[in-house]
GROMACS .gro file of C-alpha atoms in nm:
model
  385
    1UNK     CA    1  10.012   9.224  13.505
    2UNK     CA    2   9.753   9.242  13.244
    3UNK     CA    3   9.924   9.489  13.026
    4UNK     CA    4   9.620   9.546  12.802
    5UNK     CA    5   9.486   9.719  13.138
    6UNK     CA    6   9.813   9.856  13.280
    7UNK     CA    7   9.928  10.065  12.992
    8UNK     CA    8   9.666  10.073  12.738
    9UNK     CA    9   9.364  10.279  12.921
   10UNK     CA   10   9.041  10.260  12.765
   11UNK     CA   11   9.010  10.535  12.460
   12UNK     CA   12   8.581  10.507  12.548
   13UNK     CA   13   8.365  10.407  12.741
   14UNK     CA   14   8.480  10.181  12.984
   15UNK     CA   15   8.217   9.948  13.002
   16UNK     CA   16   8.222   9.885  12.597
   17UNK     CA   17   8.574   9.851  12.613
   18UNK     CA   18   8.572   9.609  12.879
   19UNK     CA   19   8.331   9.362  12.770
   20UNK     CA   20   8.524   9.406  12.430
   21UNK     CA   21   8.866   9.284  12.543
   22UNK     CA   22   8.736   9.009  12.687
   23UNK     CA   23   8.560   8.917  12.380
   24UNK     CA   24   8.863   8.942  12.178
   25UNK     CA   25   9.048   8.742  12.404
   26UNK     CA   26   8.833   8.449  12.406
   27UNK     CA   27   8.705   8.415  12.090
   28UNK     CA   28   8.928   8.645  11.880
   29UNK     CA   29   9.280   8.615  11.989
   30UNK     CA   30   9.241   8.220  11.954
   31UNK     CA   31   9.119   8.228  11.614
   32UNK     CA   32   9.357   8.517  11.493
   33UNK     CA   33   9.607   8.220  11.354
   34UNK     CA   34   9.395   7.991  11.137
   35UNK     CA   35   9.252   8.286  11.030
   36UNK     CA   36   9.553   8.463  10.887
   37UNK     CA   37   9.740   8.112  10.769
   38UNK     CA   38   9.406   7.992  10.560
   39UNK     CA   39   9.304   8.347  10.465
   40UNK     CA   40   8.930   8.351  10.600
   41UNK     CA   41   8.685   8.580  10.610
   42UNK     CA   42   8.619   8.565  10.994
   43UNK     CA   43   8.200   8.538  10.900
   44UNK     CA   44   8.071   8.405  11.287
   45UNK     CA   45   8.321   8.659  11.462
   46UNK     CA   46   8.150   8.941  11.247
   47UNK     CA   47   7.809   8.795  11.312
   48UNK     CA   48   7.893   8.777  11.672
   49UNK     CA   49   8.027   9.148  11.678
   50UNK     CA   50   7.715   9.295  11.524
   51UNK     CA   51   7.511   9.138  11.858
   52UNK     CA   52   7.749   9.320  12.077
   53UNK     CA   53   7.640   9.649  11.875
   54UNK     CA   54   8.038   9.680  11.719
   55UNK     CA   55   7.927   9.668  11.396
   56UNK     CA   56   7.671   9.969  11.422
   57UNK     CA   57   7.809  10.182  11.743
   58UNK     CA   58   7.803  10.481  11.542
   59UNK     CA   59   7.470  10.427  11.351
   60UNK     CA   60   7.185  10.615  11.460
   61UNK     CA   61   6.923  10.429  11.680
   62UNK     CA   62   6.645  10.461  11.478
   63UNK     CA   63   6.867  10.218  11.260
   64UNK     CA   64   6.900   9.944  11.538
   65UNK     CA   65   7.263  10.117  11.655
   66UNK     CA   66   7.393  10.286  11.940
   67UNK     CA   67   7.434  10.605  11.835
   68UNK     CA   68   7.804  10.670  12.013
   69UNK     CA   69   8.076  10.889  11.867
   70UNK     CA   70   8.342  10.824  11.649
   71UNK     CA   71   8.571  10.802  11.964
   72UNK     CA   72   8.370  10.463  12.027
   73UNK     CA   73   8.412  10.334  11.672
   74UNK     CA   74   8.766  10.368  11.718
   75UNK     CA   75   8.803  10.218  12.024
   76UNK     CA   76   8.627   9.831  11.875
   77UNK     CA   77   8.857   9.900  11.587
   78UNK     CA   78   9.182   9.940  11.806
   79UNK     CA   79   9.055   9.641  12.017
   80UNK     CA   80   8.935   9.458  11.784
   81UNK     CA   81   9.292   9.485  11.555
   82UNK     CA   82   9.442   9.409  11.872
   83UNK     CA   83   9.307   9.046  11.841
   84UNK     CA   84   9.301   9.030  11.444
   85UNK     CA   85   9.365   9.281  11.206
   86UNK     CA   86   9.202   9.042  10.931
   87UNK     CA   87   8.853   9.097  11.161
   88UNK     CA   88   8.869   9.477  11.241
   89UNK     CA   89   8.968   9.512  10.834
   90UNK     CA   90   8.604   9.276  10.794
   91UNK     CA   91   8.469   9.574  11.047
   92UNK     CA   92   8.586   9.876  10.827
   93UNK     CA   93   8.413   9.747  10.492
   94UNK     CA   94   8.116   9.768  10.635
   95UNK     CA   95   8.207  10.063  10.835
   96UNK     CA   96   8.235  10.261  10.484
   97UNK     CA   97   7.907  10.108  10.338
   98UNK     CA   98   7.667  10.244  10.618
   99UNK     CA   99   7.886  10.546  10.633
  100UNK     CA  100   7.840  10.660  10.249
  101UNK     CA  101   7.446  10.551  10.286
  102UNK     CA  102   7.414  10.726  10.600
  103UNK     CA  103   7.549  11.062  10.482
  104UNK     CA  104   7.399  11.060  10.144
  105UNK     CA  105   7.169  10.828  10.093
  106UNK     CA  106   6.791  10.862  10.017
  107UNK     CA  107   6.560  10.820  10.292
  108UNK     CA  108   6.415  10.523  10.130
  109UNK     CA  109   6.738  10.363  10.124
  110UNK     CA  110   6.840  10.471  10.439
  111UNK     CA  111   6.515  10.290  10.554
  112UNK     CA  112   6.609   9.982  10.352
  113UNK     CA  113   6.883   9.878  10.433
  114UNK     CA  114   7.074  10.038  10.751
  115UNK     CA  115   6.851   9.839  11.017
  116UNK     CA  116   7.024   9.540  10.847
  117UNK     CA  117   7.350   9.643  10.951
  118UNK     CA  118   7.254   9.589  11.301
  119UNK     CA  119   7.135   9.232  11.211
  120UNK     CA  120   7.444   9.132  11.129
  121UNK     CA  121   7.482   9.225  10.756
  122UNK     CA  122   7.795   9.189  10.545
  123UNK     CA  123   7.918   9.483  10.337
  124UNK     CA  124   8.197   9.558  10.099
  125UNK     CA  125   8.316   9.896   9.984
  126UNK     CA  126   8.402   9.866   9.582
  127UNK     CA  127   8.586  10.128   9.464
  128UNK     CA  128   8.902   9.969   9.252
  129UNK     CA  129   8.942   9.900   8.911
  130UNK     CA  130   9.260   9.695   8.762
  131UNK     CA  131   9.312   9.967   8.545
  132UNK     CA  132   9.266  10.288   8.795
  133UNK     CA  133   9.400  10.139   9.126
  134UNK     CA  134   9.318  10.442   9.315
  135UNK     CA  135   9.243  10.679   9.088
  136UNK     CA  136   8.861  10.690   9.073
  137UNK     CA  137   8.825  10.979   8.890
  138UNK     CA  138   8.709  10.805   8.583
  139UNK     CA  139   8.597  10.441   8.562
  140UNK     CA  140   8.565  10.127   8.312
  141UNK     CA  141   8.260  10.029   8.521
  142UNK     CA  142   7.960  10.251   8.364
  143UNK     CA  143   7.600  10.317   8.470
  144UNK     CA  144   7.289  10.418   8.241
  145UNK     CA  145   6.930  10.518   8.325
  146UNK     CA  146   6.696  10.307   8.156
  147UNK     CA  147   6.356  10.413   8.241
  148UNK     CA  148   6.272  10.358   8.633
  149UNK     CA  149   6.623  10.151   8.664
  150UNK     CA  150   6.966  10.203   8.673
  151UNK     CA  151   7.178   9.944   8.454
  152UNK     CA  152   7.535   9.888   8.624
  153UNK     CA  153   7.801   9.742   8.320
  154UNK     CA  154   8.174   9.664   8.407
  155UNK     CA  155   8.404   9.498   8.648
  156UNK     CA  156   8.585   9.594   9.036
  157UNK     CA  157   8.923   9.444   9.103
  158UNK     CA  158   9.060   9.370   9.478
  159UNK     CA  159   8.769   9.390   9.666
  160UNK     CA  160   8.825   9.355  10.051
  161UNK     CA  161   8.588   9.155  10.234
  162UNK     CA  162   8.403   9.064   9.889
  163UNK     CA  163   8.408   8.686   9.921
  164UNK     CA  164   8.120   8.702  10.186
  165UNK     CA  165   7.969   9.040  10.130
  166UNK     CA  166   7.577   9.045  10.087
  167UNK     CA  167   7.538   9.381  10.006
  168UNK     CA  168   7.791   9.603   9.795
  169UNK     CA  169   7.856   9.997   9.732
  170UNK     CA  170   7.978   9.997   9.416
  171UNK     CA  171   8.089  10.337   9.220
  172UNK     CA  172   8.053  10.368   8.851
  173UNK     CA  173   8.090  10.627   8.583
  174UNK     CA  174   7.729  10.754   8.456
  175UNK     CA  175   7.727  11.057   8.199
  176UNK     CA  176   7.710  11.311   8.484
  177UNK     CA  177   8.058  11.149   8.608
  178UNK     CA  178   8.108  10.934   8.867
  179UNK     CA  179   7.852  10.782   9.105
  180UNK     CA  180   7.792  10.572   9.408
  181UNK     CA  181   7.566  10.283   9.418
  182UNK     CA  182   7.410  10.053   9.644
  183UNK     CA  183   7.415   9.723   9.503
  184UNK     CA  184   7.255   9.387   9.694
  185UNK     CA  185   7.459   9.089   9.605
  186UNK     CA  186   7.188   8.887   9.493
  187UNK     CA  187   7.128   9.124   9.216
  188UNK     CA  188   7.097   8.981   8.885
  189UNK     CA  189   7.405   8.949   8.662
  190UNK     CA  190   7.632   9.044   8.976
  191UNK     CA  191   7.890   8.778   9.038
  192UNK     CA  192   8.227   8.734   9.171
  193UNK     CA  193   8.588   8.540   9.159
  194UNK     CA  194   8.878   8.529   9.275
  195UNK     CA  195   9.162   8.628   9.027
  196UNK     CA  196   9.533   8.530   8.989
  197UNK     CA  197   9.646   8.817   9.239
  198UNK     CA  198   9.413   8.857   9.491
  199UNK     CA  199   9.597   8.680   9.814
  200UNK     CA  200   9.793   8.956  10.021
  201UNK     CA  201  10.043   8.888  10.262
  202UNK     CA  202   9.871   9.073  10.537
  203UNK     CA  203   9.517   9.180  10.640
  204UNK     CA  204   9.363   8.879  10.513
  205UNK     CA  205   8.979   8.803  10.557
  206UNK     CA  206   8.954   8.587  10.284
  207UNK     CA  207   9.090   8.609   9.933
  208UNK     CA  208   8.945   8.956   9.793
  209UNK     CA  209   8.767   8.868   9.468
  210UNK     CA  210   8.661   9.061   9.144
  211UNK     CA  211   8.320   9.164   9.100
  212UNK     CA  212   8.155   9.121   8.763
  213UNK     CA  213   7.834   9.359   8.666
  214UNK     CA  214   7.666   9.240   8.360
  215UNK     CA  215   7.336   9.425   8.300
  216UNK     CA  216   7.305   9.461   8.707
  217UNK     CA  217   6.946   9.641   8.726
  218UNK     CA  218   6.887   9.872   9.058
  219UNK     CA  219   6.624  10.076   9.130
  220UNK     CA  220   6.645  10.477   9.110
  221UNK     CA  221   6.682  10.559   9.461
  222UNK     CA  222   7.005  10.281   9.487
  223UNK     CA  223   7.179  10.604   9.303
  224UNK     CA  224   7.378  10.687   9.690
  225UNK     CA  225   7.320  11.087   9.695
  226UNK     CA  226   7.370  11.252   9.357
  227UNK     CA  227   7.466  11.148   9.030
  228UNK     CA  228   7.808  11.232   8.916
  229UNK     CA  229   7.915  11.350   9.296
  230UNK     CA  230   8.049  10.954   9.346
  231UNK     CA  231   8.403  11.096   9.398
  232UNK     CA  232   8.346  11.378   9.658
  233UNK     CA  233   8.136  11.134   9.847
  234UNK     CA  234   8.409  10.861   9.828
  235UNK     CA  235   8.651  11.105   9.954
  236UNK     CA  236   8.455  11.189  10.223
  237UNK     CA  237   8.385  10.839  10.334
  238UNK     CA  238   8.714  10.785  10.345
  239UNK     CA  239   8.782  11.024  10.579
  240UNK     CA  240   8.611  10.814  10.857
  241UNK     CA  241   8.718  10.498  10.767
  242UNK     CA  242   9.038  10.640  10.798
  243UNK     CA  243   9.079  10.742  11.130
  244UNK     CA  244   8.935  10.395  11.212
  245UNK     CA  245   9.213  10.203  10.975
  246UNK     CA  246   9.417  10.366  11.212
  247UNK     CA  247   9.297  10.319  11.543
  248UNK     CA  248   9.338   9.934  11.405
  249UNK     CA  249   9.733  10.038  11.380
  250UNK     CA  250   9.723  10.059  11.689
  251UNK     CA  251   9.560   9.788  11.769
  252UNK     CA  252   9.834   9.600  11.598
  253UNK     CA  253  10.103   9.795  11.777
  254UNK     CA  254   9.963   9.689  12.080
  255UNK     CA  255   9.957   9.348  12.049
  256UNK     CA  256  10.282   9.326  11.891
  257UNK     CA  257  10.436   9.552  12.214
  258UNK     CA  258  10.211   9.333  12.484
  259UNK     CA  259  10.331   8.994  12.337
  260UNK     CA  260  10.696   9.102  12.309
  261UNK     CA  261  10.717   9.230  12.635
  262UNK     CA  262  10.563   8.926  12.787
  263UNK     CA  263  10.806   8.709  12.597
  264UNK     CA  264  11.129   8.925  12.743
  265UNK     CA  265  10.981   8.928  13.060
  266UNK     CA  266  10.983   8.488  13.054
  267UNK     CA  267  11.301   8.454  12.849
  268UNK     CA  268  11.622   8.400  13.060
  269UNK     CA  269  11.997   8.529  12.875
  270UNK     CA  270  12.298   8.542  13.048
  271UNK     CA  271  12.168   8.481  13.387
  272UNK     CA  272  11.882   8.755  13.401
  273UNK     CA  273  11.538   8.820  13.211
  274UNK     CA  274  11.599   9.029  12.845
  275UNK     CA  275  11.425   9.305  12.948
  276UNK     CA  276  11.667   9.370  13.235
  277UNK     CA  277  11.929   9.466  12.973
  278UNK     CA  278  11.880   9.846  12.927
  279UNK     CA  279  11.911   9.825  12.547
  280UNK     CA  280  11.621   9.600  12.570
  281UNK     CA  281  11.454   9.860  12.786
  282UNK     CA  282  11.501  10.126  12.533
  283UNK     CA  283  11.353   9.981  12.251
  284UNK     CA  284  11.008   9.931  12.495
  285UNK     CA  285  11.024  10.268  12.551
  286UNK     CA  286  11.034  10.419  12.223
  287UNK     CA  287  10.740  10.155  12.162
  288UNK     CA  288  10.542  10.311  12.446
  289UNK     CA  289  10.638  10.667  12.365
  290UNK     CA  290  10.541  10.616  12.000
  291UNK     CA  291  10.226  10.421  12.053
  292UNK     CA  292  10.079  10.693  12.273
  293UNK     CA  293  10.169  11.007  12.077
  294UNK     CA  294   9.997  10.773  11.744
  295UNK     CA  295   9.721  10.684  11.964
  296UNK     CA  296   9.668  11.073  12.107
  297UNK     CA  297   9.666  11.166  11.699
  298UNK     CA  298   9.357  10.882  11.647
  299UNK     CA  299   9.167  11.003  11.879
  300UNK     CA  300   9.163  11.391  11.782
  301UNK     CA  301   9.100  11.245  11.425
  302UNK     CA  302   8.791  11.045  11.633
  303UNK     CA  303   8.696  11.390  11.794
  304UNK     CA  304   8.722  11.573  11.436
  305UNK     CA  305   8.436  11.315  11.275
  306UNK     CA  306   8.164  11.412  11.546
  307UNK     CA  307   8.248  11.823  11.598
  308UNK     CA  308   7.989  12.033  11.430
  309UNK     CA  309   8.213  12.182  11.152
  310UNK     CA  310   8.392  11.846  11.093
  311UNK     CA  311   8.723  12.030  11.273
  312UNK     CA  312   8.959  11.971  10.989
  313UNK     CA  313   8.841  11.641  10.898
  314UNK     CA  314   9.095  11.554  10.598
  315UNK     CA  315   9.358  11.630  10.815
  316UNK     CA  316   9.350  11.496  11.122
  317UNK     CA  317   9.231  11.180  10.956
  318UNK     CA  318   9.507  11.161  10.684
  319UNK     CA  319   9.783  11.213  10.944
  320UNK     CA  320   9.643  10.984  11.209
  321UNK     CA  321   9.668  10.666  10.935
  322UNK     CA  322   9.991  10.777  10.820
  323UNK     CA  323  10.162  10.803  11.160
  324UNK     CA  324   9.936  10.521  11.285
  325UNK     CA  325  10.048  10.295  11.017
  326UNK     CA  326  10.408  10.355  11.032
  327UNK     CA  327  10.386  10.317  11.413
  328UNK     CA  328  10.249  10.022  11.426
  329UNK     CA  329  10.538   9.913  11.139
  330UNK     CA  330  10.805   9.973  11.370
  331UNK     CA  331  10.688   9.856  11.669
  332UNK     CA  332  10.603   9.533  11.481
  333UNK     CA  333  10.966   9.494  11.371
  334UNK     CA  334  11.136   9.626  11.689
  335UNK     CA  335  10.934   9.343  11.819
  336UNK     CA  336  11.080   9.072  11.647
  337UNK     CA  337  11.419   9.196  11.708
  338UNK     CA  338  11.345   9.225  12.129
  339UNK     CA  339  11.228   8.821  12.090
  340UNK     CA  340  11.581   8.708  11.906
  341UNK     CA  341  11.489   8.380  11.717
  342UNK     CA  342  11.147   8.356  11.859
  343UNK     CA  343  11.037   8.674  11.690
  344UNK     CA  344  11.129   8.506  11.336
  345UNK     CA  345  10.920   8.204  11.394
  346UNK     CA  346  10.631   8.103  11.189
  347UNK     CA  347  10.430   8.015  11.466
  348UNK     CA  348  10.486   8.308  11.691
  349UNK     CA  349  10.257   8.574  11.602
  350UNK     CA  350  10.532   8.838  11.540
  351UNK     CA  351  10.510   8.791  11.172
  352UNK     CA  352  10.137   8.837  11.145
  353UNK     CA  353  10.214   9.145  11.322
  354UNK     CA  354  10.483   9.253  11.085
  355UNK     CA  355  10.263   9.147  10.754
  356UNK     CA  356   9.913   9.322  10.904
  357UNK     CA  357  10.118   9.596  10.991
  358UNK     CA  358  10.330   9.658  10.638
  359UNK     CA  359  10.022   9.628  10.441
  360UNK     CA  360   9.839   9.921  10.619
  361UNK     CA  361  10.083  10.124  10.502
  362UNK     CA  362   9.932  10.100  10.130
  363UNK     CA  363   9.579   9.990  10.183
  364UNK     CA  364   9.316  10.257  10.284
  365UNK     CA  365   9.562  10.524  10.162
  366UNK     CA  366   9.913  10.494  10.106
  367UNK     CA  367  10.185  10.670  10.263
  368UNK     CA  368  10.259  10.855   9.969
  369UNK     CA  369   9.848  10.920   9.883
  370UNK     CA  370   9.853  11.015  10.285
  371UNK     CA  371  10.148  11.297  10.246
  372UNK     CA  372   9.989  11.416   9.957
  373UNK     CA  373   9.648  11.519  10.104
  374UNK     CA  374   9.830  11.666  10.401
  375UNK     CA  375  10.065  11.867  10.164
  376UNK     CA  376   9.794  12.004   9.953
  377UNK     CA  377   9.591  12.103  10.291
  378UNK     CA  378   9.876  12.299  10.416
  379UNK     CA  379   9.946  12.502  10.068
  380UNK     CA  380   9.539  12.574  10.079
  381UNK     CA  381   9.564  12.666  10.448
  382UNK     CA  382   9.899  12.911  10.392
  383UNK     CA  383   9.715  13.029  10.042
  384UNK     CA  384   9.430  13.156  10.265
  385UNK     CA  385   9.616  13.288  10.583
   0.00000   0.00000   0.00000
């Protein structure tokens, strides 16, 4: 049975979502290893993504995209992280950088540089600071008007997909507060490298690097909406890449429920298959029972990006990553335990599973950043009720 059809039903449009999967399992799944054990950004997968319109489904078409809901952009992320979370991750950076342009940016902007996500362009999302983590309410990295230019001082620490990235949003603190800019990596005095800590031991597309800003000079209109609103606009970024960190969950879950059931299936104990012993069975069905409920939860977050009031945005999207995340966690480790020795291997993929897994519980919004937001929504909500 192929299980990625027999209990995983497409969550859009069928078409998309076909040609995806088989995408991912020719050129993705194979590559998912050497990609995770050498820590590389995936640059020709991305490439090859962006001509099957993943990278831009969302994006308006007078941008070169396809204009589909967020339920779409969801759906390559889960299918995408079901082949390699270290790719989908690649997705979501620039994900956030045509997101904050699209929603604030300047026409001129808009104009410049959007129609090069379609052609394949590589973005980064630089928010963190070694000193701030994820508090971005103030910043080390400063910006000053200098006549018809904006001067960018400082540097960002941790920066996902940032080894390849040709074009960077980058927020820094001007005298208004903090702001959001759009920053071409072959500006002058931009540079990057990659510091003592920057290997993780999941979700990695390449080694994320530090960016340096010395004297970086952008013109006015790279100032992403308005000066000193950086933080608001962050936040609401955040919101969408959110939902689609954890439709990847998901997409981890998946893969680590598809290949343990599969092994089970093969693996002969005690004269019968492991998954004929009913404690085996049980475990596969709390996967399958906790995978869908997550998976329902992603795609009301999905549904929440495109209604016309935004349908309680910060919520749905906070809870979806923090269920989504922790799903995908347990399945991942109930996983290993179904497979017995196998599932401990090095070369089995349960591990990657496991690490890609673990570390989406703190990247993109922790847990405990997660149940914050959703705490201070409900004493708002109850305030005004």
């Amino acid at each position: 049975m192929d299980t990625a059809q027999g209990f995983w039903p497409a969550g859009a449009d069928d078409d998309l979502v076909r040609r995806l999967r088989a995408f991912v399992a020719e050129t993705i799944v194979p590559a998912a290893h050497e990609i995770d054990e050498r820590d590389l950004y995936p640059t020709e997968i991305v490439r090859n993504l962006a001509s099957l319109g993943c990278n831009t489904i969302c994006l308006p078409t007078r941008y070169g995209g396809g204009g589909a809901p967020h339920t779409a952009a969801a759906a390559v992320c889960e299918e995408v992280g079901y082949g390699s979370a270290a790719v989908a991750i690649s997705l979501i950076t620039i994900f956030q950088a045509q997101t904050i342009i699209r929603l604030f940016g300047s026409d001129s902007l808009k104009d410049r540089y959007l129609p090069r996500f379609a052609q394949g362009m590589i973005a980064s999302y630089a928010l963190t600071e070694a000193s701030h983590g994820s508090d971005i309410r103030t910043l080390d990295t400063k910006a000053r008007r200098e006549g018809d230019a904006w001067i960018l001082d400082g540097e960002k620490s941790f920066i996902t997909s940032g080894s390849q990235a040709e074009f960077f949003v980058i927020l820094a603190e001007t005298e208004r507060g903090v702001s959001a800019f759009a920053v071409p990596r072959e500006s002058a005095g931009l540079s990057s490298y990659i510091g003592r800590n920057s290997a993780t031991f999941g979700l990695r597309n390449g080694p994320h690097v530090n960016i340096r800003l010395d004297g970086v000079r952008l013109p006015l209109d790279h100032l992403i909406g308005e000066d000193g609103k950086g933080v608001r606009q962050a936040v609401t970024t955040l919101d969408y890449s959110r939902t689609l960190a954890a439709a990847i969950s998901i997409g981890i879950a998946r893969a680590a429920f598809d290949a343990a059931l599969a092994h089970t299936r093969s693996r002969v104990a005690f004269d019968r298959t492991v998954i004929e012993f009913q404690g085996i069975q049980w475990y596969f069905a709390d996967m399958l029972a906790r995978i869908d409920a997550a998976r329902l939860l992603v795609t009301r977050a999905a549904e929440a990006l495109d209604a016309p009031d935004h349908g309680d945005v910060l919520r749905y999207a906070s809870a979806a990553k923090l269920v989504a995340a922790e799903v995908a966690t347990e399945v991942a480790s109930k996983a290993v335990q179904v497979c017995g020795a196998y599932g401990t291997m090095v070369n089995a993929p349960f591990n990657r599973f496991f690490r890609d897994a673990k570390t989406y519980e703190i990247g993109g919004g922790s847990t405990e950043v997660l149940r914050n937001t959703l705490a201070k929504y409900i004493v708002k909500q109850a305030a005004a009720s």
